[in-house]
Every structure is written in C-alpha cells, then in structure tokens.
Coordinates of C-alpha atoms in Angstrom, one line a residue:
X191 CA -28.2 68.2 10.8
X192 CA -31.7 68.8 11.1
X193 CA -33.8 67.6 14.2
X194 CA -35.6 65.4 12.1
X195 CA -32.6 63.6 10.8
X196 CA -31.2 63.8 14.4
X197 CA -34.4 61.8 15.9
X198 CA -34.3 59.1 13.3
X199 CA -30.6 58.5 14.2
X200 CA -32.0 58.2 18.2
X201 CA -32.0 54.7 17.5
X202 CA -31.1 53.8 21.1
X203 CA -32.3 56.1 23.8
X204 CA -30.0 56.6 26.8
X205 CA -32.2 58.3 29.5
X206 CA -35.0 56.6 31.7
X207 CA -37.7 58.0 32.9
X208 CA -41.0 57.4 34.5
X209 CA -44.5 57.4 32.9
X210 CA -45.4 59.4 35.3
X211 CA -43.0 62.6 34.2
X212 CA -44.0 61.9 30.4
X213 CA -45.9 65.3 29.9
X214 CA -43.1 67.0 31.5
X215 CA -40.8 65.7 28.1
X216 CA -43.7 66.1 25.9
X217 CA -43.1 68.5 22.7
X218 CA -39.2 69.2 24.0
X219 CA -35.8 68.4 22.0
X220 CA -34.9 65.6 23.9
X221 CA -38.3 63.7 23.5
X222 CA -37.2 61.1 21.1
X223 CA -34.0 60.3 23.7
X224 CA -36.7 59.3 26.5
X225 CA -37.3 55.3 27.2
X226 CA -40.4 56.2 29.6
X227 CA -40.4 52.7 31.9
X228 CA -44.5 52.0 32.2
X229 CA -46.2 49.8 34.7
X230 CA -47.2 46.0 33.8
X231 CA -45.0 43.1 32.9
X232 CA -42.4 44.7 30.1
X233 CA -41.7 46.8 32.5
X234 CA -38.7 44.8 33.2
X235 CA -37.2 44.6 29.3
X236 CA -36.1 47.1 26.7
X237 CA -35.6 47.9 23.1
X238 CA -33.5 49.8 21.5
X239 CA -32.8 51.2 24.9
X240 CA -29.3 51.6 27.3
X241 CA -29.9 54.0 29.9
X242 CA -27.3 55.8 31.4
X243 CA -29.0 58.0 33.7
X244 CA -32.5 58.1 35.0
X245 CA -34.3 61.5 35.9
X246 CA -37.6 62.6 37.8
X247 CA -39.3 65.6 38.0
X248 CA -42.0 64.8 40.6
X249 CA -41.8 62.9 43.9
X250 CA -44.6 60.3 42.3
X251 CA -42.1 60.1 39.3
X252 CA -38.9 59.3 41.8
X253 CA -40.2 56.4 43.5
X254 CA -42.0 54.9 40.6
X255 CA -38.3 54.8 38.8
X256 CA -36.9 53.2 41.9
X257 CA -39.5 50.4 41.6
X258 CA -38.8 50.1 37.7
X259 CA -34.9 50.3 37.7
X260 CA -35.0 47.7 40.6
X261 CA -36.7 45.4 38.0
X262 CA -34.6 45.8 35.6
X263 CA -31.9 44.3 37.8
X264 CA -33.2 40.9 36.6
X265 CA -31.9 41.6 33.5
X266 CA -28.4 40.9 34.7
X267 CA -26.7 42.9 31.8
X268 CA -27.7 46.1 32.6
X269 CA -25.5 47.9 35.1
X270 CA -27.2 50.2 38.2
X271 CA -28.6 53.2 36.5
X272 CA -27.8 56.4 38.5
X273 CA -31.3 58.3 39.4
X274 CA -31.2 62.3 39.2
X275 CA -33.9 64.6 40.0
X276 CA -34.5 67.3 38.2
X277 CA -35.5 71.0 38.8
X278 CA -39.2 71.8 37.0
X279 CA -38.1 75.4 37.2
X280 CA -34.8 75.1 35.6
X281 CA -36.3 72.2 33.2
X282 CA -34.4 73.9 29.9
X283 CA -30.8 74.4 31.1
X284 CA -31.6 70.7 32.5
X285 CA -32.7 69.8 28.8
X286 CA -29.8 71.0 27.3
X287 CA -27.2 69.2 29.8
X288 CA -29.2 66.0 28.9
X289 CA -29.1 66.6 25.1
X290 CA -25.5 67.2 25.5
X291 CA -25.0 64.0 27.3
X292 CA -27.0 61.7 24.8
X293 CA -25.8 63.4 22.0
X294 CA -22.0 64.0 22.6
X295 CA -19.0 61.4 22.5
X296 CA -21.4 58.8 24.5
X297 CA -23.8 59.2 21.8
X298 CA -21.6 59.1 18.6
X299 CA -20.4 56.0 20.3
X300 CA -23.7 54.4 20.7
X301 CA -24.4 55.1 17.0
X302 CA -20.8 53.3 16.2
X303 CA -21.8 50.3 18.2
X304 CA -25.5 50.4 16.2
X305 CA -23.3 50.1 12.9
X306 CA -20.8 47.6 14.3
X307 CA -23.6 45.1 15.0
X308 CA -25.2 45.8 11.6
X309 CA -21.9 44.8 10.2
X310 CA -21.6 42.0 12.3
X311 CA -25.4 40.8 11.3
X312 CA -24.6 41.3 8.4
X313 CA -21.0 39.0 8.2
X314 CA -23.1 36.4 10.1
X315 CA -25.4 36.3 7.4
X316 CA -22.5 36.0 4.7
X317 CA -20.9 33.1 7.0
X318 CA -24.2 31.4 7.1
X319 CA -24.2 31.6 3.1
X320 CA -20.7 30.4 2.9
X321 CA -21.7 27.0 5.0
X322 CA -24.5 26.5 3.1
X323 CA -22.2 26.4 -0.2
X324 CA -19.7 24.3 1.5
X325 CA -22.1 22.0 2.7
X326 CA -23.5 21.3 -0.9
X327 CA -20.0 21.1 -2.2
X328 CA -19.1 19.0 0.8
X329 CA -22.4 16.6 -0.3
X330 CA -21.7 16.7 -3.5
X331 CA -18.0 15.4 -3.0
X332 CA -19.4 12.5 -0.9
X333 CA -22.1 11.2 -3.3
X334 CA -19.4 10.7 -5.9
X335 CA -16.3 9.4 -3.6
X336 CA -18.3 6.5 -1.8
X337 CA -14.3 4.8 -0.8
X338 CA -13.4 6.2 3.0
X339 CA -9.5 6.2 1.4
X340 CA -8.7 8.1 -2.2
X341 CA -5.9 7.8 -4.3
X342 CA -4.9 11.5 -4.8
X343 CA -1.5 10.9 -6.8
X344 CA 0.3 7.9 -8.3
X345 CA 3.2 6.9 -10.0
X346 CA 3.6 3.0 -11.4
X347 CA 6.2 1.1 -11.3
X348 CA 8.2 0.4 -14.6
X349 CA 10.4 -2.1 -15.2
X350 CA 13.7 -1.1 -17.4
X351 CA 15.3 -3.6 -18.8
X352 CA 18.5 -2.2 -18.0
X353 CA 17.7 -1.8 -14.2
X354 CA 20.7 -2.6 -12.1
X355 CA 18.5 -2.2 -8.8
X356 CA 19.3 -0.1 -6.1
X357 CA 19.5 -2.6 -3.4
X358 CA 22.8 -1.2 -2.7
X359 CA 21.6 2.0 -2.0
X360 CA 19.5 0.8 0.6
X361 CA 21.9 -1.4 2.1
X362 CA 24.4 1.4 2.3
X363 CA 22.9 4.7 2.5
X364 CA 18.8 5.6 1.6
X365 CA 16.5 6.4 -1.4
X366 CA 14.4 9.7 -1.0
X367 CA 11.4 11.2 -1.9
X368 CA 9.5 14.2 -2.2
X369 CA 5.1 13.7 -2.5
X370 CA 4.2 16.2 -5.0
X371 CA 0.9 16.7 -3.3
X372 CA -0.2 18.7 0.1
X373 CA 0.2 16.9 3.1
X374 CA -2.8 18.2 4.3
X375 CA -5.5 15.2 4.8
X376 CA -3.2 12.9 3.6
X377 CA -4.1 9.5 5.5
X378 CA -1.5 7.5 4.2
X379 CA 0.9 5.9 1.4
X380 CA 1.4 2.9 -0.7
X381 CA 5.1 1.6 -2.1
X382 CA 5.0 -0.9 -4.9
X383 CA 7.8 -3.7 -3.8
X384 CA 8.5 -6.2 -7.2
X385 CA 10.1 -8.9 -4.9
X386 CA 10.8 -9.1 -1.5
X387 CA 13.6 -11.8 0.2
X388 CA 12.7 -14.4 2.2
X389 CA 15.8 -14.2 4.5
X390 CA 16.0 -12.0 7.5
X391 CA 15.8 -8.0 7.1
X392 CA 14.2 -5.0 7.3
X393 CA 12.4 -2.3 5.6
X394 CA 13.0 1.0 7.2
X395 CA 11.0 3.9 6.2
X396 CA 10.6 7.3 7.2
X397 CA 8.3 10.4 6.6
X398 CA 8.8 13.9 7.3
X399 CA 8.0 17.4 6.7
X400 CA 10.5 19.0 3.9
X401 CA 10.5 22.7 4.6
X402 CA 10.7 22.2 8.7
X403 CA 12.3 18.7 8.7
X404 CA 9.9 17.4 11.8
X405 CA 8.9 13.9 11.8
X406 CA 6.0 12.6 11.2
X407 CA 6.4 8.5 11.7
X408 CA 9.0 5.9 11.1
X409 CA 8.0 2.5 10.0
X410 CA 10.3 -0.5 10.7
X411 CA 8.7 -3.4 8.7
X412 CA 10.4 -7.1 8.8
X413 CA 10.2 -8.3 5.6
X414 CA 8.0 -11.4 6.6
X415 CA 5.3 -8.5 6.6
X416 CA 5.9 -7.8 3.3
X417 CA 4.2 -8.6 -0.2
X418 CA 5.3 -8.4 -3.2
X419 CA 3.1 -6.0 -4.7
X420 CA 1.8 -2.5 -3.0
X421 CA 2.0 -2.2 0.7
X422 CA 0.4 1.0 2.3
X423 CA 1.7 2.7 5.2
X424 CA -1.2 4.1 6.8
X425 CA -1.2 6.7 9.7
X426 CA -3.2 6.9 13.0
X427 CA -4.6 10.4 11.7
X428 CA -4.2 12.4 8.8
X429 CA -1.7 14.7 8.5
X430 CA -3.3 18.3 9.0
X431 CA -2.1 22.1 9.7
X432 CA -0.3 24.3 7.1
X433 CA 0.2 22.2 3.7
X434 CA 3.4 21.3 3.8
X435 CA 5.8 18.9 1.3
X436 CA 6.1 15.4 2.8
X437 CA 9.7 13.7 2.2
X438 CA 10.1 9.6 2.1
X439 CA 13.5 8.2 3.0
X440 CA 13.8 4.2 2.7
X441 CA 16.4 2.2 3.8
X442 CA 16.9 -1.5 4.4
X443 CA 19.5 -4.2 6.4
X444 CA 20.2 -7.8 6.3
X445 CA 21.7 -9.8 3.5
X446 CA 19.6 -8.8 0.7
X447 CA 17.7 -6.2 0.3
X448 CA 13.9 -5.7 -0.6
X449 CA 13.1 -5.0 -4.9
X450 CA 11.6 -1.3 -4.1
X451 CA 10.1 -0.4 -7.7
X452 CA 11.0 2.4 -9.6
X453 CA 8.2 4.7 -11.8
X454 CA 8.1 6.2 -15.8
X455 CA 10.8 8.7 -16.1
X456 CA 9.2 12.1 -15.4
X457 CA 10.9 15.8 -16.6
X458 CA 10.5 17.0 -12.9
X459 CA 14.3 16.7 -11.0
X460 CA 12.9 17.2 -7.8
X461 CA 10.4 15.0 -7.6
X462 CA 12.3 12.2 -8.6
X463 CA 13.9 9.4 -6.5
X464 CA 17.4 10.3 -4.8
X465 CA 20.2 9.2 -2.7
X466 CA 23.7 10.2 -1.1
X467 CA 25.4 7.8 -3.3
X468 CA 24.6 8.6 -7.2
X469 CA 23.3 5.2 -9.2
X470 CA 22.2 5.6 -12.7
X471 CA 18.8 4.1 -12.3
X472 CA 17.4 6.9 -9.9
X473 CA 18.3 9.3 -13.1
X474 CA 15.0 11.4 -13.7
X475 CA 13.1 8.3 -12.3
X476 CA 10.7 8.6 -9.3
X477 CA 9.7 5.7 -6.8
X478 CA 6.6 3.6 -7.8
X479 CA 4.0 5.0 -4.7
X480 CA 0.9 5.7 -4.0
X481 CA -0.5 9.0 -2.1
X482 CA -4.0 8.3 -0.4
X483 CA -6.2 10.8 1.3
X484 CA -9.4 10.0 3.7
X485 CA -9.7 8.3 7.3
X486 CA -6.6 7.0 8.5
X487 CA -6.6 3.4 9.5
X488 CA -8.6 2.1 6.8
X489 CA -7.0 0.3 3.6
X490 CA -7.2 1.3 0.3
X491 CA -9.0 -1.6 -1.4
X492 CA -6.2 -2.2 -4.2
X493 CA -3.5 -2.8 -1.0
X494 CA -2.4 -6.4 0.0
X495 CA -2.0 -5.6 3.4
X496 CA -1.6 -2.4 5.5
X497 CA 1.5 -1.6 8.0
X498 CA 0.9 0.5 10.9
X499 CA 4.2 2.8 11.9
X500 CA 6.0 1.7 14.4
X501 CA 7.3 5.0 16.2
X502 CA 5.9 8.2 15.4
X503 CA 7.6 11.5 15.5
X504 CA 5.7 14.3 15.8
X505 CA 7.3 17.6 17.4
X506 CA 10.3 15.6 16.7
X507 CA 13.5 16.4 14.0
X508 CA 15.0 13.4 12.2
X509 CA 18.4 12.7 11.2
X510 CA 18.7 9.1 9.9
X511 CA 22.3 8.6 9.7
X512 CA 24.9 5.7 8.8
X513 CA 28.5 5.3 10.2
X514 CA 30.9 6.5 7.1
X515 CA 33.4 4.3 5.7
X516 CA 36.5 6.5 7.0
X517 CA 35.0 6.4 10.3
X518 CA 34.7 2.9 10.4
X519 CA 37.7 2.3 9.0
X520 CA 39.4 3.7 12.4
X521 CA 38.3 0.8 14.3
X522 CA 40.9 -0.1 17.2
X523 CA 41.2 -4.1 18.8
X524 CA 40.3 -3.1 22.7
X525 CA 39.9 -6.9 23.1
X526 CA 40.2 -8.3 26.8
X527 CA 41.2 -12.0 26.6
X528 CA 43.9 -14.3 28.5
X529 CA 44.2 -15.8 25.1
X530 CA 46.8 -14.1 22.7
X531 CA 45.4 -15.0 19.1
X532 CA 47.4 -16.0 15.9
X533 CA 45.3 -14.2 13.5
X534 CA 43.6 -10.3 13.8
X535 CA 40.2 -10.8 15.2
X536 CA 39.5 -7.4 15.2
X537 CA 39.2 -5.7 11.7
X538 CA 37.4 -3.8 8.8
X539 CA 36.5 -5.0 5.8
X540 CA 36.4 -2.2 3.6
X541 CA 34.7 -3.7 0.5
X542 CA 31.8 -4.8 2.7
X543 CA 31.4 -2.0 5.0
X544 CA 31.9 -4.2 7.5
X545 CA 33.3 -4.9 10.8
X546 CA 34.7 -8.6 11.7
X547 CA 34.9 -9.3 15.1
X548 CA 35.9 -13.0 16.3
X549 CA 35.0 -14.4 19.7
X550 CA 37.7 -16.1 21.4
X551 CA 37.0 -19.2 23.6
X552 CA 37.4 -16.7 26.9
X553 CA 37.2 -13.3 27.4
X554 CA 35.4 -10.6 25.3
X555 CA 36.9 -9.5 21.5
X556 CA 36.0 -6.4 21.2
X557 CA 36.7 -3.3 18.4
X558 CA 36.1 0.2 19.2
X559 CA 35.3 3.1 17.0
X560 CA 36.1 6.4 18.7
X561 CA 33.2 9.3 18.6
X562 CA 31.2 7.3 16.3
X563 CA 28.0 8.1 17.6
X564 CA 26.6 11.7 17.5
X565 CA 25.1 13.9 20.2
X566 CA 20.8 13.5 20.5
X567 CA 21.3 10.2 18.5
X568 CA 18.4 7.9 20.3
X569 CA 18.6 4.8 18.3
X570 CA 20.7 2.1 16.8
X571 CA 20.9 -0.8 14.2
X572 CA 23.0 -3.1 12.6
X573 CA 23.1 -6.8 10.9
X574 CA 25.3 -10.0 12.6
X575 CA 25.8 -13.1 10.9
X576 CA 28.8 -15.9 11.1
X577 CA 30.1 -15.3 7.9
X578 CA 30.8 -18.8 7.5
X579 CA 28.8 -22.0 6.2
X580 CA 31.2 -24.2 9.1
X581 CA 30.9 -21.1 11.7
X582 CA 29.9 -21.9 15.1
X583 CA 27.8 -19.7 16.9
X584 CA 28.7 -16.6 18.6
X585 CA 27.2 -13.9 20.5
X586 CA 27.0 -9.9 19.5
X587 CA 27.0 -7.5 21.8
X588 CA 27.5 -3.4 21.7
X589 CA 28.5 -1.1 24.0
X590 CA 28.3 3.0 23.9
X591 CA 30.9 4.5 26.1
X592 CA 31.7 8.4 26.6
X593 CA 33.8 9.4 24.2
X594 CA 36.8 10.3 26.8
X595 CA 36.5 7.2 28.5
X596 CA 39.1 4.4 28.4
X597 CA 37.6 1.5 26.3
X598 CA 39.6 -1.1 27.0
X599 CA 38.6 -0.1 30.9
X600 CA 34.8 -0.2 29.5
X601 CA 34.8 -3.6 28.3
X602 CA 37.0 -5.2 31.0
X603 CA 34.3 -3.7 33.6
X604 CA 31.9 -5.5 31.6
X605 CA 33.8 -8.7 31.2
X606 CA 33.8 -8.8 35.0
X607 CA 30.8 -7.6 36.4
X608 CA 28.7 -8.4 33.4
X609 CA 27.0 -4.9 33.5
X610 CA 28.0 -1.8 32.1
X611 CA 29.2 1.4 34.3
X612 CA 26.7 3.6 34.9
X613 CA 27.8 6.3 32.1
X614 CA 28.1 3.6 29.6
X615 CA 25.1 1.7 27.3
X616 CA 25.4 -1.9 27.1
X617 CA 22.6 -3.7 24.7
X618 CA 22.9 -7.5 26.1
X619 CA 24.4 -10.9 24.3
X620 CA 22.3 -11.9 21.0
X621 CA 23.4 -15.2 19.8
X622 CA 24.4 -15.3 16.1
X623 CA 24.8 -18.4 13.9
X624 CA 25.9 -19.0 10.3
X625 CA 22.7 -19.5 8.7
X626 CA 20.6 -16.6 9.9
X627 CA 21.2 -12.5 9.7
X628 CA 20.4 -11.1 13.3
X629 CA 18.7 -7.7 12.8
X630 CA 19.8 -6.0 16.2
X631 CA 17.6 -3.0 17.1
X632 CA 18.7 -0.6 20.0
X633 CA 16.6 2.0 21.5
X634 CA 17.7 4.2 24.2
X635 CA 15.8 5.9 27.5
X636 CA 17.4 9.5 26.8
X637 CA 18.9 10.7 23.6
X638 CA 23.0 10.9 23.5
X639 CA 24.0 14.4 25.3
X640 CA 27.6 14.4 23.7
X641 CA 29.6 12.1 21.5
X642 CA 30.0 8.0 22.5
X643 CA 32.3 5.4 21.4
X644 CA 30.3 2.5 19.6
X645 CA 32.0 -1.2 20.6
X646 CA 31.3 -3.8 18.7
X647 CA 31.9 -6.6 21.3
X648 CA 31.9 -10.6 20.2
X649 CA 32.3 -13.7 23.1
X650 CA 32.2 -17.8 22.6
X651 CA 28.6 -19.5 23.4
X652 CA 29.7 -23.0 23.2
X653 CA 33.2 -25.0 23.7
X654 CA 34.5 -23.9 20.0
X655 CA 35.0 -21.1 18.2
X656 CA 36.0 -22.6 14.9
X657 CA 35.7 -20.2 11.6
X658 CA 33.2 -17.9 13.9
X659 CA 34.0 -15.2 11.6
X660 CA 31.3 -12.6 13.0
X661 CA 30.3 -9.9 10.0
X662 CA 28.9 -6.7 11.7
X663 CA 27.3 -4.3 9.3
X664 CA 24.6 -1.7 8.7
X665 CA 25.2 0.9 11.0
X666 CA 22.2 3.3 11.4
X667 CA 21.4 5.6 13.9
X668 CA 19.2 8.2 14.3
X669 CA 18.4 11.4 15.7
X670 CA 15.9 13.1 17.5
X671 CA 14.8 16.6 18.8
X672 CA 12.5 19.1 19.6
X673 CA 14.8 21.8 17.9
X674 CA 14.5 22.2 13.9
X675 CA 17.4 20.9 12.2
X676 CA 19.2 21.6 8.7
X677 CA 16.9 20.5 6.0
X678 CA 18.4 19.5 2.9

C-alpha cells in the first residue's frame, strides 16, 4: 500500500499533540496520524480524532498538552490520555514506534469500527425508509377502513331442512371450532344464535390457542343476555404475539339448550364444527361466526349486543371436562338419615345423564361418586331442578371430599356441624323448586392437588317432601395450569 493510500485511510487520528510541536511532525510519515490540539474554544472537541497517547517534544509543548487534555475531560467520553515526551534526538526510532502503534492491530481496528458505523448509518437510513413505507401503507389502510372493529372472516348460518340440532351435544359434551384466520389482532368474535330459550341456562364458551392449548378467556353467558341473532364476544385486548390458531369450544346447561347456528358446508374437515359425540349435522358443516379484528371493547356495528368474558385465562391450560356416564353410573347412597326410606332415593338415571337425589324430611340424602373429580380441576357446574310438576322444594348441595376419605364420615360431619372438615369443599344449600332449573356454579380458592369424591347431597326445606324428585345433571369441570397440556 502506498503512503498515499495509507493517509487517506487515516481517517481517525490516534495521537495528540500540541500546536506548539507541529514543525517538529512536519514533512514526516506519521504526519497525517497527528490531531495537533490548538488554543481557542475547539480546543475542547474533536473530529475524526481518538487519541491514545499524547506526545511532546519541547517543555512549551508539555504543558500546553496538559492544559488541552485537561479540557477535553469535559467531554466525558474520552478516557485520560497518557502524555509521553519524546527524545528530539532520537525523533525517528520515536516515529516509527508511533507509526507502529497507530498503524498495527489498534489501527486495523479503528478502521473496522469506521466501516461498522458506515454500515450502521447506513441500516439506519434503510430503517428510516422502511417506516416511511409503512407509514403510507399504514395511512392508506386507515382512509379506507374508517370502522375501529373489521370483519376479517365469516361464515353464515344456513338453515337445512333436515337439521336435527345439536342441542344435545351441548347439553352433553361440546361443539368445537378452529378460526381459520391468525390470532394475531384479533379483537374479538361473533356467534349467530337462531333461537335462544327463555328458561334458565347457560351459554358456556371458551377460547384457546390450538398448537399450545393456553387459554385465552371463558365466557359464561345466561341466556337472558342473549339474542337471537349474532352476539360478539369481545376481548379486553387483542390477541397479539406469534400467530397462532384460535380454537372455540361451546357448551350449554339447563333444560334446553340455546339454537347455536350452523354455516354452508365447506370441503375443509378441519375447519369445520366438531364434537366428542358424532351427530350428522356437524358433517363438513362449520359454526355460523364471525372473526373481527381492531380495538377491543368496541362493537361491531352489525352485533345486537356485546358480552364481555367472564374469566380470562391467559398463561393458563384448559381442560373443560364432563363426568362420563360409566363414572356416574358408580354412584353409591352414603345418605345420613334417622329415617329408613321405602323407595331408593339415591340413584342414576342413565337415559338422562342424571343423578336423583331425594331429600328426606331429616337428615341429609346424599350419593357419592368416588374419584370423580380430577387433580388441578378449579371449577364446577351442574343443573338442579324438582323433576316434578307437584314437587316440593328442596335444597342442593355438593361436597368434594379426598378421595381416601370415608364419605359417609364426610357428610355426617357436615350434617352435624353444618361446615365441612377442613380437607373437604362444601358449596352451601341452594334451594330448588319444580318450576325453575338452578344453574349452580362452583369456583374454588386453589385448584384440586389430587383426586376428590364429588357428593351430590339433597335435605328438606319445608315440613314435606312429597314427589321432591331432585334431577342433578350437567357435570362440568374444568382445569387449569400453568404447565402445557395435551392438545388434541
């Protein structure tokens, strides 16, 4: 490399020196490395300059480069530079150490830091370009989507004339299904309901991630709430991260069940409607829904009303669960009465799915189902009602015990002290009568740590107990954790 060259890559200069040594650097090889620090008021900046070393020839030269580097001290990024005085007489082999110095590794490494923060100029400028573009495209979206909440996907509902409904489904197990759109800014969703029941019940839906199975929010929805036509869900903030696949699962208790709508056969299997239990209707048939996209909170203008969720679940893993039929089935009479009956008033009614349990007028009649409810399970459900038009009214309770626990013991504590023991779960009396479904909701402090018996626990409210036939059914519970779970 020629000097030339070499002086034109000197683009920072790494030794100080004082204006007062400059003729003794004058016409040498290292003249070009030489940021000569001169009296006046830039005498405290630099440019293109980093010195690593200072040097002085002359006594004048010395102290004038203590004053200057003292200066520079204001500069607060420039660490202390070491001062070296230098031999007039020896002024070559001095030369050539400093050449060596600013030229070596230190130098090749101030030339790599010059073309680092030419690249990084250089990105800046691109990034600065690339908001600009986004900006425009970000103005241009806005002047033509004036609504705060679009409607990025939707299917409509369709009426076959061959519909059976799948009220059952929801009754007894769930209806699922996948959003074929990314999650990502998705604000909220709308479900297109063709009628909705006037008697007591409740609409419980669910959305979660597919591929990680966390929770995102569960909304439990009376169906008072309810319209007959589309109802968004809406969420407190959009759904943002990683685009992910969101997943619906609706179910519903009481009596009757609301008329979700069904869409158009599609050709896609996997984005159509599903359940545990197969039904003809959900063949190749999706959900009738809405996805919307925008500021969460706000309703879409073609919505009746908008529900807000009622627990949401994020960081959390959901398992919505019901009791099976062979489980059920197992029911055991762990009544504690004075009174010996002359019918069963413990028993399962398997065409209903249902558990009868009839008060007595003393004591507590109670059935118990043994390891019926799971480890981390966190809440609990069901639907009471006198299944009788001449009933009299009764009073529901139920009672989680541990699963190696005596549960005849359980209930005859309770009968006694009217409390629960410590390691047990008792949810209170709620009165029941012949002409209303009770819709009993059970939330609990602490999720289960291992399995529980569930009791389903029944007791007189007034002087007669005539035809209290008490119906017990819709068993859901649900899971929660921080730990992923099996995703189906």
């Amino acid at each position: 490399m020629s000097s030339g060259i070499g002086k034109r890559l000197a683009t920072r200069k790494l030794i100080a020196a004082s204006d007062r040594d400059r003729s003794c650097f004058e016409g040498s090889d290292i003249e070009h490395l030489i940021v000569h620090l001169e009296n006046g008021p830039s005498s405290a900046t630099l440019r293109n300059a980093f010195p690593l070393i200072a040097v002085a020839f002359s006594d004048d030269g010395e102290a004038d480069l203590q004053e200057r580097l003292a200066l520079l001290g204001s500069l607060g990024t420039v660490p202390a530079v070491p001062l070296q005085r230098l031999d007039p007489v020896n002024k070559s082999d001095s030369f050539a150490l400093l050449r060596a110095l600013a030229e070596g590794g230190i130098g090749r490494l101030a030339q790599y830091s010059t073309s680092i923060t030419s690249e990084l100029a250089i990105l800046r400028r691109e990034r600065e370009t690339l908001l600009e573009n986004y900006r425009a495209l970000e103005d241009a979206f806005q002047a033509r989507n004036w609504e705060p909440v679009s409607e990025i996907f939707s299917h409509d509902p369709y009426a076959d004339p061959k519909d059976d409904g799948i009220g059952q489904l929801l009754a007894t197990a769930f209806v699922e299904q996948l959003l074929p759109v990314s999650s990502l800014a998705v604000a909220g969703f709308a479900l297109h309901l063709h009628s909705v029941p006037k008697v007591s019940g409740e609409l419980v839906v669910a959305l979660s991630y597919l591929e990680s199975g966390e929770g995102v929010a569960e909304w439990t929805v009376p169906y008072a709430q309810l319209v007959p036509n589309w109802n968004f869900f809406s969420l407190p903030r959009a759904c943002g991260g990683a685009a992910r696949t969101l997943r619906l699962r609706i179910s519903a208790t009481g009596p009757e069940t609301v008329g979700v709508s069904l869409g158009y056969p599609i050709a896609g299997e996997r984005y159509s409607a599903r359940s545990e239990l197969p039904h003809p209707d959900l063949d190749l048939r999706p959900l009738a829904f809405k996805v919307f996209a925008g500021l969460p909170g706000v309703k879409p203008a073609n919505a009746l009303n908008m529900i807000a969720p009622s627990n949401l679940l994020e960081g959390q893993f959901i398992v919505d669960y019901r009791l099976p039929v062979d489980t059920l089935s197992q029911i055991a009479d762990v009544s504690v009465t004075p009174i010996v009956p002359e019918f069963q008033t413990v028993r399962f009614l398997e065409h209903e799915h249902a558990i009868v349990c009839h008060p007595l007028p003393s004591g507590i009649s109670a059935g118990a189902v043994s390891r019926a409810v799971e480890p981390g399970t966190i809440s609990f459900s069901a639907s009471a009602v006198i299944d009788h038009p001449q009933g009299q009214p009764a009073a529901v309770g139920f009672l989680l015990a541990p699963a190696n626990s005596n549960a005849r013991s359980e209930v005859a504590e309770l009968a006694r002290k009217g409390a629960a023991r410590p390691s047990a779960f008792f949810s209170g009396w709620r009165e029941v009568t012949s002409n209303q479904v009770v819709n009993i909701n059970i939330q609990l402090e602490q999720p289960v740590r291992s399995p529980m018996d569930l009791m389903i626990l029944s007791r007189a409210v007034t002087d007669s107990v005539d035809f209290s036939w008490l119906k017990v059914s819709g068993f859901r519970l649900v899971k929660q954790s921080t730990e992923a779970a099996d995703v189906r």
